[in-house]
XYZ file of C-alpha atoms in Angstrom:
566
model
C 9.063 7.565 16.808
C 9.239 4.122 15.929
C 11.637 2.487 13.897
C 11.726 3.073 9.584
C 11.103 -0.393 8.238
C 12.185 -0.075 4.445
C 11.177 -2.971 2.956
C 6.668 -4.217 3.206
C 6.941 -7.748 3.525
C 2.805 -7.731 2.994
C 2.002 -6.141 0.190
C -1.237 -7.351 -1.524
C -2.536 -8.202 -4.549
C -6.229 -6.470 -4.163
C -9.784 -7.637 -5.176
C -12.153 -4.687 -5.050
C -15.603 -5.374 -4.119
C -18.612 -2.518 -4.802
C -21.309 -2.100 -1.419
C -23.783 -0.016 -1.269
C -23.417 3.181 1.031
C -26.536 3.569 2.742
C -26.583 6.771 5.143
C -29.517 8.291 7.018
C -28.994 12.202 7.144
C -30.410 15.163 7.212
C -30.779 15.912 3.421
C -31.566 12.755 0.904
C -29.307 10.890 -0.886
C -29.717 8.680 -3.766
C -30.462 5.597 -3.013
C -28.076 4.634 -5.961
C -25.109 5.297 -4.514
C -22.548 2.804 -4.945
C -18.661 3.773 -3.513
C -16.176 0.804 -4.196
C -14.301 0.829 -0.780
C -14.206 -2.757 0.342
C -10.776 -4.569 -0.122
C -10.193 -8.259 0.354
C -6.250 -9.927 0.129
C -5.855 -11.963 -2.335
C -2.037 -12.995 -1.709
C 1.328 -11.635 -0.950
C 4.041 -9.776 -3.086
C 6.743 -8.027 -1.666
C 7.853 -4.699 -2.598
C 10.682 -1.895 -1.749
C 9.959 0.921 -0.097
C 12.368 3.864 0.633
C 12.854 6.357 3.240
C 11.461 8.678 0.117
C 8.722 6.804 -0.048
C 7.746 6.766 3.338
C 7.573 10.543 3.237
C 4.530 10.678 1.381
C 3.026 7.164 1.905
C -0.166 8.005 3.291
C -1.475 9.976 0.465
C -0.916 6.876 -2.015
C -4.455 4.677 -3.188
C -4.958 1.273 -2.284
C -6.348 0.404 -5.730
C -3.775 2.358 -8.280
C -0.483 1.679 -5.748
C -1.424 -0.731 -3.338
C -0.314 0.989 -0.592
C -3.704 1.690 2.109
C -2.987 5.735 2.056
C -6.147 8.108 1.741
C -5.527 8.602 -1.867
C -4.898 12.452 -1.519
C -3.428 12.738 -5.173
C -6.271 11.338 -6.451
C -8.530 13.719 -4.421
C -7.087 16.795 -6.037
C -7.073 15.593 -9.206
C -10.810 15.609 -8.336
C -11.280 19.182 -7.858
C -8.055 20.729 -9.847
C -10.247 22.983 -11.491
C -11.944 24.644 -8.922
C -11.494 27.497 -6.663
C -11.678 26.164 -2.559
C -12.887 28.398 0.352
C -10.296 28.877 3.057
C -11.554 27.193 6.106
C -9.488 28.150 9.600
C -8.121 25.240 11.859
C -8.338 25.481 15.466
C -4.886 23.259 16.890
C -5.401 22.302 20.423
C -2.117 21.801 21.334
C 1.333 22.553 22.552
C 2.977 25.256 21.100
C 3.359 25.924 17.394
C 6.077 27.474 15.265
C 4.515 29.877 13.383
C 7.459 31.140 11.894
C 8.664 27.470 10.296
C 9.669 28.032 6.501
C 6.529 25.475 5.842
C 4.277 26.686 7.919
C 4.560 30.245 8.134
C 2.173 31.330 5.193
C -0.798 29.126 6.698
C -1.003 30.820 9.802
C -4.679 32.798 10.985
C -4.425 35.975 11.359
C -7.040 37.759 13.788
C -7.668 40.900 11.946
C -10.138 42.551 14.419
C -7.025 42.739 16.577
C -3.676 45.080 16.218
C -0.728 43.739 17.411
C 0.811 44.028 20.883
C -1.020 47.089 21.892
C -2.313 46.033 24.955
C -6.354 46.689 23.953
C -8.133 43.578 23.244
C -9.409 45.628 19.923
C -12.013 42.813 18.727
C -13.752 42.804 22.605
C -13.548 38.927 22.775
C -12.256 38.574 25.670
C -7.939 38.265 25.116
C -5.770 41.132 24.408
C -3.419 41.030 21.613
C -4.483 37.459 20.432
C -3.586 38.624 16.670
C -2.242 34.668 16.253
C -4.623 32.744 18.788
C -4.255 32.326 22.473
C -1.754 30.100 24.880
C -3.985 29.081 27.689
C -0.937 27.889 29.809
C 1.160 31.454 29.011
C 2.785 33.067 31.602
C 2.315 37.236 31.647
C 5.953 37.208 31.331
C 6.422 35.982 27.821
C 7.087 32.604 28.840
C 4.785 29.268 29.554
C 4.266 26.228 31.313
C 6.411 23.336 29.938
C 5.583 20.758 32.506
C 1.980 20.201 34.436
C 0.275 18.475 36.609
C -0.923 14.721 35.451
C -5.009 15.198 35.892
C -4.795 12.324 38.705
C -1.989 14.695 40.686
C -4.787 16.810 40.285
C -7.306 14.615 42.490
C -5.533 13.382 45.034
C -4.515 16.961 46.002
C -8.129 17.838 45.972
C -9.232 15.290 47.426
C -6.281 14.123 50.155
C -7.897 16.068 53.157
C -11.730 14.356 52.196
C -10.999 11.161 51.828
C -7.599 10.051 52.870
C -7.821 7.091 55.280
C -11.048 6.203 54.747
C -12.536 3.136 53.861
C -15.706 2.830 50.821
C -17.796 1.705 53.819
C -17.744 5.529 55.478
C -18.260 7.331 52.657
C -21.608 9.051 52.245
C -23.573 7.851 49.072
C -23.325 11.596 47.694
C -19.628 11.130 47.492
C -19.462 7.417 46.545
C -18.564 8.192 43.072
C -15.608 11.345 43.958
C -14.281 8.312 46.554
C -14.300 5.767 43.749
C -12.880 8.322 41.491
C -9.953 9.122 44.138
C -8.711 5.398 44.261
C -8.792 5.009 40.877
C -6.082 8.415 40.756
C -4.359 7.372 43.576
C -3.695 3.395 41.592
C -2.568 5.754 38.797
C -0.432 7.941 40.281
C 1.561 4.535 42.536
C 1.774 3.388 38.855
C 3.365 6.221 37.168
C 5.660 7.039 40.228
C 7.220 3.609 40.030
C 8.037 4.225 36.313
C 9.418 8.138 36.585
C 11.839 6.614 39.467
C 13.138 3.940 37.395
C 12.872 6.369 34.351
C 15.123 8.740 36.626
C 17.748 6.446 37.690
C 18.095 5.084 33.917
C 18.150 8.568 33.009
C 21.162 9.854 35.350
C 22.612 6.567 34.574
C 22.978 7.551 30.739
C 24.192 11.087 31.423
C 26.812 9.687 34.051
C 27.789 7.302 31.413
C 28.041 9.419 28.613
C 30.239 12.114 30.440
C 32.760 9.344 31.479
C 32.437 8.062 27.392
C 33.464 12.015 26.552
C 36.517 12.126 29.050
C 38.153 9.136 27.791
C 37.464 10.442 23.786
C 38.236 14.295 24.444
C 41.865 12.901 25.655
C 42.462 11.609 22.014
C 39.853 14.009 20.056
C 39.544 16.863 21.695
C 36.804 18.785 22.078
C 35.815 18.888 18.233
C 32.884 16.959 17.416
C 32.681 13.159 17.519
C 31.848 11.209 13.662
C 31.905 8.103 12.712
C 35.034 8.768 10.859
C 37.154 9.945 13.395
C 36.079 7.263 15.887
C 36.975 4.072 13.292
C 40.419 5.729 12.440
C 40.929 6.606 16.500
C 40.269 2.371 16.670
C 42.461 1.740 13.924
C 44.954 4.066 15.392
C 44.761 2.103 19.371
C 43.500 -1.442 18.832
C 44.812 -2.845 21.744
C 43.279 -0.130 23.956
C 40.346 -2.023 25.458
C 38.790 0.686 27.380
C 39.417 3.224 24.003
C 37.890 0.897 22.095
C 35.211 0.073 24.179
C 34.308 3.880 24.426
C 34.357 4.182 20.850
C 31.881 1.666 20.302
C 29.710 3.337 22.409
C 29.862 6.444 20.834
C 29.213 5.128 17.502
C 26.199 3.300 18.729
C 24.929 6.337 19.764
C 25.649 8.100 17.011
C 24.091 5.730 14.619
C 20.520 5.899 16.928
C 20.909 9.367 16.503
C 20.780 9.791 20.941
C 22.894 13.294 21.088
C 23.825 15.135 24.310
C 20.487 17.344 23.542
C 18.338 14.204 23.751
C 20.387 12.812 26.503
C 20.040 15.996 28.701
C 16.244 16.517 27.271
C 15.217 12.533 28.849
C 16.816 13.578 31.753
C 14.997 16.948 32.293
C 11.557 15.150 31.082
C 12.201 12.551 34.005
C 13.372 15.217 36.791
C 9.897 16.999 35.941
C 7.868 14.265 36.150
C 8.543 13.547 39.605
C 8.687 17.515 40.649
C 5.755 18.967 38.225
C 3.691 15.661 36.829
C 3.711 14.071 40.220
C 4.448 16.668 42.501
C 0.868 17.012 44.965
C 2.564 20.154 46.207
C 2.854 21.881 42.753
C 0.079 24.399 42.015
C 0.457 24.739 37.855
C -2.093 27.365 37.926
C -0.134 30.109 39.248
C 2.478 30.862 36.812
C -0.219 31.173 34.240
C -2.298 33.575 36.136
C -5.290 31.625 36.817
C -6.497 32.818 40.170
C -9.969 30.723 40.143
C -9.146 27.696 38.283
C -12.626 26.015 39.316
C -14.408 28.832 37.608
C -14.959 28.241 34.189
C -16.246 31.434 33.500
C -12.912 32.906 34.675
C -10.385 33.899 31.718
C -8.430 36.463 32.683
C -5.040 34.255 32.190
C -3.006 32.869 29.754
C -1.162 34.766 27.126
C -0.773 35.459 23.126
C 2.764 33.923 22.804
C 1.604 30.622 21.015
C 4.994 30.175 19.988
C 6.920 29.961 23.406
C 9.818 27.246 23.545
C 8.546 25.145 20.710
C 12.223 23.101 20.603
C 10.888 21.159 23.798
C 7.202 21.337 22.916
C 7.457 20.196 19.628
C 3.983 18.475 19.556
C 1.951 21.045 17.993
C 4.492 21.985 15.497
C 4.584 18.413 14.004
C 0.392 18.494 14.167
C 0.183 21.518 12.159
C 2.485 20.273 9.321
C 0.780 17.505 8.772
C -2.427 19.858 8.165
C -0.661 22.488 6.548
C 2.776 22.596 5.440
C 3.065 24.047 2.238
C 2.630 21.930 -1.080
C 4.259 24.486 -3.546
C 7.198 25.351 -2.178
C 9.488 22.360 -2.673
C 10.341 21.833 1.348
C 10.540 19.488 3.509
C 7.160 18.288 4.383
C 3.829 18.382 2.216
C 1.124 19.191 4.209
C -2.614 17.240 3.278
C -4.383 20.624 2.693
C -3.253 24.105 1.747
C -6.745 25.767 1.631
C -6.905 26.718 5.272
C -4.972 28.873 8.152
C -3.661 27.357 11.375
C -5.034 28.941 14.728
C -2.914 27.731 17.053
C -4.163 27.611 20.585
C -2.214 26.476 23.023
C -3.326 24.046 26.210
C -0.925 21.071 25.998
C 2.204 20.291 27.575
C 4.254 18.092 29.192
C 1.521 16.266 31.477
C -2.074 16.963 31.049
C -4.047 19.252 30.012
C -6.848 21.119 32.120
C -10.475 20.912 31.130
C -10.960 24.762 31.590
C -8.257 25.029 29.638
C -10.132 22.713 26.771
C -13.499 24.077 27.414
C -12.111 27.772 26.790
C -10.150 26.807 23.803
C -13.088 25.116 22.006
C -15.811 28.049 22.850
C -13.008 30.462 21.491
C -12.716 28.333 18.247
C -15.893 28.276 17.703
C -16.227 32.292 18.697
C -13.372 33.028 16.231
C -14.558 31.289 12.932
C -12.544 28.022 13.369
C -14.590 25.318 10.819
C -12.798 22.166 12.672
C -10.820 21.928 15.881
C -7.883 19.415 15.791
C -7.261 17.701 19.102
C -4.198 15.579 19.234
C -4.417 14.045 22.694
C -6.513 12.366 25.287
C -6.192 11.500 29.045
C -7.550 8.796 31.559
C -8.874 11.273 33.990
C -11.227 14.610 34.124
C -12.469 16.559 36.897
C -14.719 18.980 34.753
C -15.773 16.994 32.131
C -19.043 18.692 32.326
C -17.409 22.062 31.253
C -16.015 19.922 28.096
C -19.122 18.469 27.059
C -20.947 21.750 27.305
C -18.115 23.355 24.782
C -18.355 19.931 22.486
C -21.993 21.026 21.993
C -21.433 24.827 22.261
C -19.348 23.574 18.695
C -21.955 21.593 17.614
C -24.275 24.514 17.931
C -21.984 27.023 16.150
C -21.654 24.101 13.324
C -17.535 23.253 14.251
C -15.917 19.620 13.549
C -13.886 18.286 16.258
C -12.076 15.485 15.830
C -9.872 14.193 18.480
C -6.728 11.327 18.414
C -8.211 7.993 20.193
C -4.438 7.566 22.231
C -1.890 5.176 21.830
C -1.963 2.586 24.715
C -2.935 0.085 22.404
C -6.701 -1.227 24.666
C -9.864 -1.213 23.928
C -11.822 2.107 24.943
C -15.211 0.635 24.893
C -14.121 -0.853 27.966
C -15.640 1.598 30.907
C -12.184 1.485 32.252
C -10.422 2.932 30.265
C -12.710 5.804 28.909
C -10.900 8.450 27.968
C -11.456 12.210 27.445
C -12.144 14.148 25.775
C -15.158 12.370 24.378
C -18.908 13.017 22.563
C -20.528 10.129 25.005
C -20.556 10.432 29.098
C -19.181 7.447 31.253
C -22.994 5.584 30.429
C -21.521 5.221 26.808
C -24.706 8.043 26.448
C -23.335 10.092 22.749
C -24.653 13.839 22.954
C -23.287 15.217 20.192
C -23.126 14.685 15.925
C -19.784 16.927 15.506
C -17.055 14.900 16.943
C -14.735 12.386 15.281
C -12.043 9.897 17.293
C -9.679 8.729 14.870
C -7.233 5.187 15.247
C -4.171 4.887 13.581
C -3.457 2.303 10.539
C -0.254 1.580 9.044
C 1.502 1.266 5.537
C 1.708 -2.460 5.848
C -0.711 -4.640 4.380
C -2.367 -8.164 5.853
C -2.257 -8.828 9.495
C 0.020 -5.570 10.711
C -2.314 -3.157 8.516
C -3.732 -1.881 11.785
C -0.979 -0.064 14.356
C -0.829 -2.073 17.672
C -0.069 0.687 19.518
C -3.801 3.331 18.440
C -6.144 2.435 21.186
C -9.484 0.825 19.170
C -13.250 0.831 20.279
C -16.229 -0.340 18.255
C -18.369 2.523 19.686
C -15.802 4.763 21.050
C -13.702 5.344 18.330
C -15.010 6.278 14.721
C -12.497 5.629 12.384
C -8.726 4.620 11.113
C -5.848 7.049 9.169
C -2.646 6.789 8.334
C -0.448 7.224 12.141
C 2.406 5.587 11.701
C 5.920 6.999 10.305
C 4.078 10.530 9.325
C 6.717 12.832 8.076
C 6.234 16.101 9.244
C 7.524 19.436 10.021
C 9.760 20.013 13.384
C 10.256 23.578 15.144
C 13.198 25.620 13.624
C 12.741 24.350 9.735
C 13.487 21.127 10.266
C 11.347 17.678 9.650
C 11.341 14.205 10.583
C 9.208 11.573 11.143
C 6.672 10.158 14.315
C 4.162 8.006 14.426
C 0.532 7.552 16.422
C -2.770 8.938 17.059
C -1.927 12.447 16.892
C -0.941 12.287 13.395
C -3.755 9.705 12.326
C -6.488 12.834 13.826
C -5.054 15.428 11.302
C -5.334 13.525 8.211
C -8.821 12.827 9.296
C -9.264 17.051 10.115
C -7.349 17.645 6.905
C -9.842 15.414 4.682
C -12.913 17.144 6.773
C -11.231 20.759 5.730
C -11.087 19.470 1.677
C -14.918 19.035 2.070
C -15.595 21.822 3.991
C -13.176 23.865 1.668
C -15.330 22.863 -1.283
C -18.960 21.956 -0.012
C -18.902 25.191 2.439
C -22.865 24.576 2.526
C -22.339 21.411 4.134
C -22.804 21.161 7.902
C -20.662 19.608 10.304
C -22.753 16.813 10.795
C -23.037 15.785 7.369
C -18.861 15.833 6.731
C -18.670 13.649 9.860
C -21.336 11.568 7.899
C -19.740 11.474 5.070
C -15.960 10.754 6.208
C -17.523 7.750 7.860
C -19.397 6.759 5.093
C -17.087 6.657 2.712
C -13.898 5.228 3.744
C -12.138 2.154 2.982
C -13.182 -0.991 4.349
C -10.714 -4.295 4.540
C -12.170 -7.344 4.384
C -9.124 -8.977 6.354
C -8.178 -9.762 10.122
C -5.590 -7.551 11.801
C -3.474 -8.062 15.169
C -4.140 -5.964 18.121
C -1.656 -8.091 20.440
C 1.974 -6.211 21.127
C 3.387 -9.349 21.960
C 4.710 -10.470 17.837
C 4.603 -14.523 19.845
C 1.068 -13.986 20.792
C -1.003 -12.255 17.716
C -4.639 -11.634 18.808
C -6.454 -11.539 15.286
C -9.811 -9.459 14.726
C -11.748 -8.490 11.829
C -10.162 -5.165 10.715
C -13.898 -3.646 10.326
C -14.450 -4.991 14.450
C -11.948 -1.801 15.657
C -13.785 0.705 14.733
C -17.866 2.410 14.369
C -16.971 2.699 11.043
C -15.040 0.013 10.032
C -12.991 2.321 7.759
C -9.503 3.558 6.906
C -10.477 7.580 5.770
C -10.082 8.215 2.113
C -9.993 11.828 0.831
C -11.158 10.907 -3.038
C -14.417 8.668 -2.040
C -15.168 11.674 0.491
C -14.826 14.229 -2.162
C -17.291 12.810 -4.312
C -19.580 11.340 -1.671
C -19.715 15.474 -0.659
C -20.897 16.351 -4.469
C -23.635 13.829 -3.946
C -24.804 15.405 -0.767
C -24.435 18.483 -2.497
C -26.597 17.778 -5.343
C -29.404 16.673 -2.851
């Protein structure tokens, strides 16, 4: 997560501007239409904003609180009067806690299936799937927490083809697999240098904190340390240099919030990189049963525990409550919509994830009466994209919404190099289908910063902004907390597309991607995409993205009852 910054130092005083919407679709519109959704800065004001604040930042309005949210309140103020459909949520992702205090009652139920019977009752294909389906489940009960990077996954099958060779042998047939190979194998040098270093940093920190705990447990015991106890210890020893010294390490840590369960958790993450992410040797296939992983039509693996280990694969978890944690019940987190169910399908975890695995999980979506599929990650690399496209269009076909987080390396994706997947357009920047949605991430911070350095941007690879940064959300075990980036920016986006979908059921997925791009907010300012704060690189805001748009729940809500009425 990144650092809370309490205090906007660009807040703006706002001129709004009226522009026509014109949108060529499927049913007519009228040509009257006018949506005020452009914004241009005026000058600056600064105002306070608490850690409270921040909680719910991102459903404020521009206009009425000058703060770039996507004006949920205002949305149901909209429709407070009327009765929504329930529309199910497929969540592509790790793990989810189904049993979180906010998240529990949201949950899809399968109810052509009885429970842990061993019959697959409904004849779809998965036995005992009453919740959804983990695609990386073990038969055992347990899953895959670490997997292969998709790169690992080409050099292994490619080593005995092409290693050695130079471009010059290879047969034109194979031109593009070689080309492919040496882009995995630059990828996979890249990322071993930085899980080495990560490693050595990593045992360096635990060696460092175990010496830090001998020389404290000789004066504390073994109770837990606090801040208290550590400034009366100093008070107690001041000329104790190497006391002293260990107590101001403690409280630093302390105050960072790094406990031994993070410390040991960083370590594990980097051990696994180098003997799961990186390993060529490591077939993560087998423990989940998969014994023809290059047949897609093979899907006799996996299992129903969609809630396996969800402390360490917290991911999914934190996507779902910003979709759905309960609004009513006065905890923790407020999810953006409560008129839908969560079906959590699991295909993510530490590494990435396969596209059989993604292909599956989107046909069984779409098989299972899933409305929108929520897909909060992306990789560099795919050796079956083909199998993904044909399930992007398999949704289109069974009228599902996907919409997918753009990533947060902070480049440019309309750049050929670094096209990422999943994706609705093939390497030739070719689109093939009208149901899929890549969503940026924008910030609570007005003027130049408005747009997050970190959300990769595209002006024909990635539709639209939301709200990413400092999301709070719910954590597994009833807890909550904040994170930031793409992931969270994609469910605000899937959450806005289930408010339409909840109360325009007759509209088709096509037309709610039409109108959440339509009907946005547009800021008529330039924004930095440079990381380096000496260095800005200013852009127009509108430059970043197809749409030029920050989503906005209220102007989609009533854009909707115009389609609606046509």
């Amino acid at each position: 997560m990144k650092s809370l910054s309490f205090f906007r130092t660009s807040n703006h005083i706002l001129l709004v501007g009226a522009i026509m919407i014109l949108i060529a679709c499927s049913r007519e519109v009228s040509p009257n239409l006018v949506i005020f959704n452009s914004v241009t800065v005026l000058k600056d004001k600064n105002i306070e904003m608490s850690e409270e604040d921040l909680k719910s930042w991102y459903t404020k309005d521009i206009f009425s609180d000058t703060i770039p949210g996507i004006s949920l309140e205002k949305a149901y103020e909209l429709i407070n009067q009327r009765q929504p459909d329930t529309v199910v949520i497929a969540v592509l992702d790790m793990t989810i806690d189904i049993n979180h205090e906010d998240l529990s009652d949201f949950i899809w139920q399968n109810m052509g299936e009885v429970a842990d019977n061993g019959i697959d009752d409904d004849k779809n294909g998965y036995i005992d799937d009453k919740n959804g389906w983990n695609f990386i489940g073990w038969k055992n009960g347990q899953g895959s927490q670490f997997v292969n990077y998709e790169y690992t996954r080409i050099i292994r099958k490619y080593d005995s083809v092409f290693q050695g060779k130079s471009k010059e042998s290879i047969e034109n047939a194979q031109v593009n697999d070689y080309a492919e190979y040496k882009r995995a194998q630059d990828a996979f040098t890249e990322r071993m240098s930085f899980a080495k270093a990560e490693l050595e940093n990593a045992m360096t920190l635990i060696t460092l904190n175990n010496e830090n705990k001998s020389i404290l447990s000789q004066y504390l015991g073994t109770s837990p340390f606090s801040l208290e106890k550590l400034d009366s210890l100093g008070k107690s020893h001041p000329s104790n240099i190497e006391l002293n010294d260990a107590i101001e390490l403690r409280k630093e840590l302390l105050l960072y919030g790094i406990l031994d369960s993070q410390i040991n958790e960083d370590h594990l993450k980097a051990e696994e990189r180098i003997n799961k992410l990186l390993n060529l040797a490591y077939n993560d296939r087998k423990p989940v049963g998969d014994l023809f992983p290059e047949d897609v039509s093979y899907r006799d693996y996996g299992s129903n525990n969609i809630s396996y280990n969800t402390k360490l694969l917290d991911h999914g978890t934190k996507v779902a409550g910003v979709i759905a944690a309960n609004r009513k019940n006065q905890m923790g987190a407020k999810g953006v919509a409560n008129a839908v169910k969560i079906m959590p399908l699991s295909v993510s975890a530490y590494g990435d994830e396969h596209d059989k695995d993604m292909a599956l999980a989107i046909r069984y979506a779409a098989d299972n009466g899933a409305k929108i599929i929520n897909i909060s990650s992306s990789k560099r690399f795919s050796m079956h994209q083909e199998w993904v496209s044909d399930a992007i269009k398999y949704a289109f076909q069974n009228d599902v919404l996907i919409i997918t987080s753009a990533g947060n390396e902070g480049i440019n994706l309309d750049d050929k190099a670094n096209f990422n997947y999943p994706n609705d357009t093939n390497i030739r920047g070719q689109e093939f289908a009208a149901n899929f949605i890549k969503v940026g991430s924008s910030t609570y911070r007005l003027g130049n910063n408005l747009f997050d350095i970190d959300s990769n941007y595209g002006l024909q690879e990635v539709d639209i902004l939301a709200p990413g940064e400092d999301i709070y959300t719910t954590e597994p075990t009833n807890n909550y907390g904040f994170d930031s980036g793409t992931s969270f920016a994609a469910p605000i986006v899937t959450v806005v597309a289930a408010l339409i979908r909840a109360y325009y059921p007759e509209l088709s997925a096509q037309e709610v991607k039409k109108i959440i791009m339509a009907s946005g907010i547009q800021y008529d300012l330039k924004v930095n995409i440079a990381n380096d704060e000496e260095k800005q690189k200013l852009v127009p805001f509108t430059s970043l993205t197809k749409s030029g748009k920050i989503v906005n729940a209220y102007y989609a809500l009533q854009l909707a009852e115009q389609y609606s009425l046509n």
